[in-house]
Amino acid sequence: MSTPSPRPPSRWRSIQAMAWALLGVRKGSEWHKDSAQIKPLQIVAVGVVAIFVFVLILIAIVNWVV
């Protein structure tokens, strides 16, 4: 009998992993789960989107203040 393959991680799991990485706090066991499930391309994609959103927020704040 074959064992079922693990489910691919969801986008939400990738976003959570990136958020925890940006904050710098993460349990070791959770980090190991993420590194086993999430592909590097997913992390890069989420990181690029996060940077883009961060820059847009900064632009909006500057425009609001000035």
PDB file of C-alpha atoms in Angstrom:
ATOM      1  CA  MET A   1       0.000   0.000   0.000  1.00  0.00           C
ATOM      2  CA  SER A   2       1.321   3.455  -0.849  1.00  0.00           C
ATOM      3  CA  THR A   3       1.284   6.315   1.595  1.00  0.00           C
ATOM      4  CA  PRO A   4      -0.570   9.457   0.589  1.00  0.00           C
ATOM      5  CA  SER A   5       1.686  12.284  -0.504  1.00  0.00           C
ATOM      6  CA  PRO A   6       1.609  15.384   1.698  1.00  0.00           C
ATOM      7  CA  ARG A   7      -0.645  18.185   0.572  1.00  0.00           C
ATOM      8  CA  PRO A   8       1.093  21.066  -1.127  1.00  0.00           C
ATOM      9  CA  PRO A   9       1.170  24.127   1.096  1.00  0.00           C
ATOM     10  CA  SER A  10      -1.415  26.802   0.598  1.00  0.00           C
ATOM     11  CA  ARG A  11      -0.661  30.387  -0.287  1.00  0.00           C
ATOM     12  CA  TRP A  12      -1.743  31.361   3.207  1.00  0.00           C
ATOM     13  CA  ARG A  13       0.917  29.061   4.719  1.00  0.00           C
ATOM     14  CA  SER A  14       3.553  30.740   2.525  1.00  0.00           C
ATOM     15  CA  ILE A  15       2.360  34.200   3.582  1.00  0.00           C
ATOM     16  CA  GLN A  16       2.460  33.188   7.250  1.00  0.00           C
ATOM     17  CA  ALA A  17       5.974  31.813   6.895  1.00  0.00           C
ATOM     18  CA  MET A  18       7.141  35.044   5.252  1.00  0.00           C
ATOM     19  CA  ALA A  19       5.480  37.196   7.922  1.00  0.00           C
ATOM     20  CA  TRP A  20       7.096  35.217  10.737  1.00  0.00           C
ATOM     21  CA  ALA A  21      10.440  35.440   8.958  1.00  0.00           C
ATOM     22  CA  LEU A  22      10.134  39.215   8.642  1.00  0.00           C
ATOM     23  CA  LEU A  23       9.332  39.483  12.357  1.00  0.00           C
ATOM     24  CA  GLY A  24      12.172  37.139  13.236  1.00  0.00           C
ATOM     25  CA  VAL A  25      10.180  34.899  15.559  1.00  0.00           C
ATOM     26  CA  ARG A  26       9.334  31.307  14.722  1.00  0.00           C
ATOM     27  CA  LYS A  27       9.310  27.975  16.530  1.00  0.00           C
ATOM     28  CA  GLY A  28      11.980  25.571  15.346  1.00  0.00           C
ATOM     29  CA  SER A  29       9.455  22.809  14.691  1.00  0.00           C
ATOM     30  CA  GLU A  30       7.280  25.111  12.584  1.00  0.00           C
ATOM     31  CA  TRP A  31      10.327  26.271  10.630  1.00  0.00           C
ATOM     32  CA  HIS A  32      11.184  22.654   9.833  1.00  0.00           C
ATOM     33  CA  LYS A  33       7.622  21.979   8.667  1.00  0.00           C
ATOM     34  CA  ASP A  34       7.698  25.031   6.408  1.00  0.00           C
ATOM     35  CA  SER A  35      11.099  24.211   4.962  1.00  0.00           C
ATOM     36  CA  ALA A  36       9.888  20.707   4.118  1.00  0.00           C
ATOM     37  CA  GLN A  37       6.604  21.836   2.530  1.00  0.00           C
ATOM     38  CA  ILE A  38       7.112  25.250   0.964  1.00  0.00           C
ATOM     39  CA  LYS A  39       9.102  25.578  -2.230  1.00  0.00           C
ATOM     40  CA  PRO A  40      11.717  28.350  -2.492  1.00  0.00           C
ATOM     41  CA  LEU A  41       9.906  29.856  -5.480  1.00  0.00           C
ATOM     42  CA  GLN A  42       6.813  30.377  -3.315  1.00  0.00           C
ATOM     43  CA  ILE A  43       8.858  32.209  -0.689  1.00  0.00           C
ATOM     44  CA  VAL A  44      10.483  34.421  -3.327  1.00  0.00           C
ATOM     45  CA  ALA A  45       7.100  35.263  -4.871  1.00  0.00           C
ATOM     46  CA  VAL A  46       5.539  36.121  -1.511  1.00  0.00           C
ATOM     47  CA  GLY A  47       8.611  38.168  -0.580  1.00  0.00           C
ATOM     48  CA  VAL A  48       8.447  40.221  -3.803  1.00  0.00           C
ATOM     49  CA  VAL A  49       4.751  40.910  -3.272  1.00  0.00           C
ATOM     50  CA  ALA A  50       5.386  41.849   0.381  1.00  0.00           C
ATOM     51  CA  ILE A  51       8.101  44.319  -0.630  1.00  0.00           C
ATOM     52  CA  PHE A  52       5.827  45.802  -3.304  1.00  0.00           C
ATOM     53  CA  VAL A  53       2.992  46.265  -0.796  1.00  0.00           C
ATOM     54  CA  PHE A  54       5.399  47.760   1.767  1.00  0.00           C
ATOM     55  CA  VAL A  55       6.647  50.320  -0.772  1.00  0.00           C
ATOM     56  CA  LEU A  56       3.069  51.224  -1.735  1.00  0.00           C
ATOM     57  CA  ILE A  57       2.202  51.749   1.931  1.00  0.00           C
ATOM     58  CA  LEU A  58       5.237  53.981   2.397  1.00  0.00           C
ATOM     59  CA  ILE A  59       4.293  56.041  -0.674  1.00  0.00           C
ATOM     60  CA  ALA A  60       0.737  56.398   0.626  1.00  0.00           C
ATOM     61  CA  ILE A  61       1.970  57.545   4.042  1.00  0.00           C
ATOM     62  CA  VAL A  62       4.311  60.118   2.486  1.00  0.00           C
ATOM     63  CA  ASN A  63       1.544  61.449   0.242  1.00  0.00           C
ATOM     64  CA  TRP A  64      -0.838  61.640   3.196  1.00  0.00           C
ATOM     65  CA  VAL A  65       1.667  63.534   5.361  1.00  0.00           C
ATOM     66  CA  VAL A  66       2.786  65.972   2.650  1.00  0.00           C
TER      67      VAL A  66
END
